[in-house]
mmCIF file of C-alpha atoms in Angstrom:
data_model
loop_
_atom_site.group_PDB
_atom_site.id
_atom_site.type_symbol
_atom_site.label_atom_id
_atom_site.label_comp_id
_atom_site.label_asym_id
_atom_site.label_seq_id
_atom_site.Cartn_x
_atom_site.Cartn_y
_atom_site.Cartn_z
ATOM 1 C CA MET A 1 -29.627 8.581 -23.574
ATOM 2 C CA LYS A 2 -31.710 6.527 -25.920
ATOM 3 C CA ASN A 3 -33.089 3.410 -24.206
ATOM 4 C CA THR A 4 -30.861 0.826 -25.905
ATOM 5 C CA GLY A 5 -27.770 2.994 -25.577
ATOM 6 C CA TYR A 6 -28.626 3.741 -21.959
ATOM 7 C CA PHE A 7 -29.068 0.039 -21.193
ATOM 8 C CA LEU A 8 -25.748 -0.843 -22.836
ATOM 9 C CA TYR A 9 -24.017 2.022 -21.018
ATOM 10 C CA LEU A 10 -25.341 0.853 -17.626
ATOM 11 C CA LEU A 11 -24.466 -2.754 -18.434
ATOM 12 C CA LEU A 12 -20.943 -1.749 -19.376
ATOM 13 C CA LEU A 13 -20.523 0.354 -16.229
ATOM 14 C CA GLY A 14 -21.721 -2.625 -14.182
ATOM 15 C CA ILE A 15 -19.246 -4.944 -15.894
ATOM 16 C CA TRP A 16 -16.459 -2.361 -15.461
ATOM 17 C CA THR A 17 -17.054 -1.735 -11.757
ATOM 18 C CA GLY A 18 -17.929 -5.350 -11.011
ATOM 19 C CA GLY A 19 -14.803 -6.602 -12.759
ATOM 20 C CA ILE A 20 -12.556 -4.209 -10.863
ATOM 21 C CA PHE A 21 -14.286 -5.036 -7.584
ATOM 22 C CA MET A 22 -14.005 -8.812 -8.080
ATOM 23 C CA PHE A 23 -10.358 -8.739 -9.141
ATOM 24 C CA THR A 24 -9.304 -6.298 -6.415
ATOM 25 C CA PHE A 25 -11.287 -7.524 -3.430
ATOM 26 C CA VAL A 26 -11.905 -11.221 -4.181
ATOM 27 C CA VAL A 27 -9.533 -12.797 -6.721
ATOM 28 C CA THR A 28 -6.252 -11.146 -5.701
ATOM 29 C CA PRO A 29 -6.676 -11.657 -1.923
ATOM 30 C CA VAL A 30 -7.644 -15.315 -2.432
ATOM 31 C CA ILE A 31 -4.547 -15.909 -4.554
ATOM 32 C CA PHE A 32 -2.266 -14.267 -1.982
ATOM 33 C CA LYS A 33 -3.872 -16.255 0.859
ATOM 34 C CA SER A 34 -3.578 -19.526 -1.068
ATOM 35 C CA PHE A 35 0.032 -19.357 -2.267
ATOM 36 C CA ASP A 36 3.390 -18.081 -1.062
ATOM 37 C CA ARG A 37 4.144 -14.455 -1.911
ATOM 38 C CA ASP A 38 6.378 -15.141 -4.916
ATOM 39 C CA LEU A 39 3.991 -17.622 -6.547
ATOM 40 C CA ALA A 40 0.952 -15.436 -5.820
ATOM 41 C CA GLY A 41 2.746 -12.416 -7.271
ATOM 42 C CA SER A 42 3.624 -14.433 -10.341
ATOM 43 C CA ILE A 43 0.020 -15.575 -10.825
ATOM 44 C CA VAL A 44 -1.433 -12.100 -10.351
ATOM 45 C CA GLY A 45 1.309 -10.656 -12.559
ATOM 46 C CA ARG A 46 0.239 -13.003 -15.350
ATOM 47 C CA LEU A 47 -3.383 -11.925 -14.913
ATOM 48 C CA PHE A 48 -2.610 -8.195 -14.964
ATOM 49 C CA PRO A 49 -2.218 -7.699 -18.744
ATOM 50 C CA GLY A 50 -5.694 -9.128 -19.341
ATOM 51 C CA TYR A 51 -7.135 -7.227 -16.405
ATOM 52 C CA PHE A 52 -5.664 -3.907 -17.518
ATOM 53 C CA PHE A 53 -6.798 -4.554 -21.108
ATOM 54 C CA PHE A 54 -10.298 -5.358 -19.790
ATOM 55 C CA THR A 55 -10.459 -2.039 -17.944
ATOM 56 C CA LEU A 56 -9.163 -0.110 -20.951
ATOM 57 C CA VAL A 57 -11.727 -1.678 -23.299
ATOM 58 C CA ALA A 58 -14.574 -1.171 -20.811
ATOM 59 C CA VAL A 59 -13.653 2.477 -20.296
ATOM 60 C CA ALA A 60 -13.243 3.127 -24.033
ATOM 61 C CA LEU A 61 -16.600 1.524 -24.827
ATOM 62 C CA ALA A 62 -18.265 3.486 -22.021
ATOM 63 C CA ALA A 63 -16.787 6.691 -23.446
ATOM 64 C CA ALA A 64 -18.095 5.843 -26.919
ATOM 65 C CA LEU A 65 -21.562 4.962 -25.630
ATOM 66 C CA LEU A 66 -21.676 8.081 -23.497
ATOM 67 C CA PHE A 67 -20.718 10.308 -26.401
ATOM 68 C CA PHE A 68 -22.961 8.741 -29.039
ATOM 69 C CA ALA A 69 -25.989 7.662 -27.023
ATOM 70 C CA TRP A 70 -26.583 10.540 -24.604
ATOM 71 C CA SER A 71 -29.647 12.365 -25.891
ATOM 72 C CA ALA A 72 -29.384 15.782 -24.183
ATOM 73 C CA ARG A 73 -25.740 16.812 -24.391
ATOM 74 C CA ALA A 74 -26.254 20.160 -22.654
ATOM 75 C CA GLU A 75 -27.101 18.457 -19.386
ATOM 76 C CA THR A 76 -24.826 18.925 -16.423
ATOM 77 C CA ALA A 77 -24.870 15.145 -15.899
ATOM 78 C CA PHE A 78 -23.510 14.606 -19.398
ATOM 79 C CA ARG A 79 -20.665 17.069 -18.859
ATOM 80 C CA ALA A 80 -19.790 15.559 -15.469
ATOM 81 C CA SER A 81 -19.952 12.054 -16.939
ATOM 82 C CA LEU A 82 -17.775 13.091 -19.848
ATOM 83 C CA VAL A 83 -15.127 14.459 -17.465
ATOM 84 C CA LEU A 84 -15.239 11.269 -15.379
ATOM 85 C CA VAL A 85 -15.004 8.953 -18.373
ATOM 86 C CA LEU A 86 -12.102 10.962 -19.816
ATOM 87 C CA ILE A 87 -10.276 10.753 -16.470
ATOM 88 C CA ALA A 88 -10.881 7.000 -16.475
ATOM 89 C CA LEU A 89 -9.686 6.670 -20.067
ATOM 90 C CA LEU A 90 -6.469 8.586 -19.361
ATOM 91 C CA THR A 91 -5.924 6.540 -16.197
ATOM 92 C CA ALA A 92 -6.449 3.254 -18.044
ATOM 93 C CA LEU A 93 -4.135 4.317 -20.878
ATOM 94 C CA TYR A 94 -1.413 5.365 -18.435
ATOM 95 C CA THR A 95 -1.771 2.134 -16.454
ATOM 96 C CA ASN A 96 -1.699 -0.067 -19.565
ATOM 97 C CA PHE A 97 1.085 1.574 -21.504
ATOM 98 C CA SER A 98 3.339 3.193 -18.905
ATOM 99 C CA LEU A 99 2.863 2.055 -15.320
ATOM 100 C CA HIS A 100 2.362 -1.682 -15.807
ATOM 101 C CA PRO A 101 5.275 -2.131 -18.249
ATOM 102 C CA ARG A 102 7.582 -0.350 -15.776
ATOM 103 C CA MET A 103 6.318 -2.582 -12.962
ATOM 104 C CA GLN A 104 6.938 -5.697 -15.058
ATOM 105 C CA SER A 105 10.450 -4.549 -15.901
ATOM 106 C CA ILE A 106 11.359 -3.913 -12.270
ATOM 107 C CA LYS A 107 9.696 -7.152 -11.169
ATOM 108 C CA GLN A 108 11.996 -9.114 -13.493
ATOM 109 C CA GLU A 109 14.992 -7.667 -11.629
ATOM 110 C CA ILE A 110 13.670 -9.049 -8.341
ATOM 111 C CA THR A 111 14.397 -12.763 -8.150
ATOM 112 C CA SER A 112 12.264 -13.288 -5.052
ATOM 113 C CA PHE A 113 10.238 -10.929 -2.912
ATOM 114 C CA GLU A 114 10.820 -13.293 -0.001
ATOM 115 C CA GLN A 115 14.611 -13.285 -0.404
ATOM 116 C CA VAL A 116 15.477 -9.796 -1.691
ATOM 117 C CA LEU A 117 15.712 -7.314 1.176
ATOM 118 C CA SER A 118 12.887 -4.791 1.420
ATOM 119 C CA ASP A 119 15.334 -1.859 1.276
ATOM 120 C CA HIS A 120 16.806 -3.036 -2.047
ATOM 121 C CA PRO A 121 16.396 -0.261 -4.689
ATOM 122 C CA SER A 122 14.365 -2.522 -7.005
ATOM 123 C CA ARG A 123 11.991 -3.470 -4.190
ATOM 124 C CA GLN A 124 11.564 0.186 -3.238
ATOM 125 C CA ALA A 125 10.904 1.183 -6.852
ATOM 126 C CA PHE A 126 8.402 -1.657 -7.245
ATOM 127 C CA ARG A 127 6.692 -0.700 -3.977
ATOM 128 C CA ARG A 128 6.228 2.902 -5.180
ATOM 129 C CA LEU A 129 4.819 1.802 -8.536
ATOM 130 C CA HIS A 130 2.607 -0.817 -6.875
ATOM 131 C CA ALA A 131 1.189 1.831 -4.529
ATOM 132 C CA GLN A 132 0.508 4.082 -7.511
ATOM 133 C CA SER A 133 -1.164 1.191 -9.328
ATOM 134 C CA ALA A 134 -3.367 0.398 -6.318
ATOM 135 C CA VAL A 135 -4.480 4.025 -5.999
ATOM 136 C CA LEU A 136 -5.239 4.302 -9.718
ATOM 137 C CA ASN A 137 -7.187 1.033 -9.579
ATOM 138 C CA LEU A 138 -9.355 2.488 -6.802
ATOM 139 C CA VAL A 139 -9.729 5.709 -8.816
ATOM 140 C CA LEU A 140 -11.069 3.637 -11.725
ATOM 141 C CA LEU A 141 -13.484 1.837 -9.398
ATOM 142 C CA ALA A 142 -14.717 5.076 -7.789
ATOM 143 C CA ASP A 143 -14.971 6.686 -11.216
ATOM 144 C CA GLY A 144 -17.168 3.847 -12.483
ATOM 145 C CA VAL A 145 -19.393 4.006 -9.391
ATOM 146 C CA ALA A 146 -19.737 7.785 -9.809
ATOM 147 C CA LEU A 147 -20.692 7.290 -13.457
ATOM 148 C CA LEU A 148 -23.335 4.748 -12.413
ATOM 149 C CA ALA A 149 -24.706 7.207 -9.861
ATOM 150 C CA LEU A 150 -24.819 10.035 -12.412
ATOM 151 C CA ALA A 151 -26.517 7.822 -14.990
ATOM 152 C CA THR A 152 -29.105 6.713 -12.455
ATOM 153 C CA LEU A 153 -29.788 10.170 -11.015
ATOM 154 C CA SER A 154 -29.984 11.814 -14.436
ATOM 155 C CA ARG A 155 -32.872 9.524 -15.444
ATOM 156 C CA ARG A 156 -35.171 10.720 -12.640
#
């Protein structure tokens, strides 16, 4: 990668992984420890559209920088990075435009997570989608860390 492009790529990967890390392991747990489950879920639910948009934009910009700024495209590191960034882009698109809207729709059917029984069909559907969302969020984090590692190791 050219120096400026490489710097911007690393900066973007740092913002991407740092943002996911902070939201997942700091912000969300603090909210759920500070408020009752329904209020915490409501707060986090209101933050999700911005969070998912943030990840989509970060991934898309990383893909663009990777494609346009990498200087030796035949490198194995470039090909591996391209695969990882495409996986992240598809994951972010799916999360933004399919998974999250379905979660929001089901969440509106649930009046209260504290009052609706856990075996209620809406709760079970939400639980499945939430688990999928959590796994995909960790995939995006691991993907970003792997991209950082590849970018660092390829410069040696």
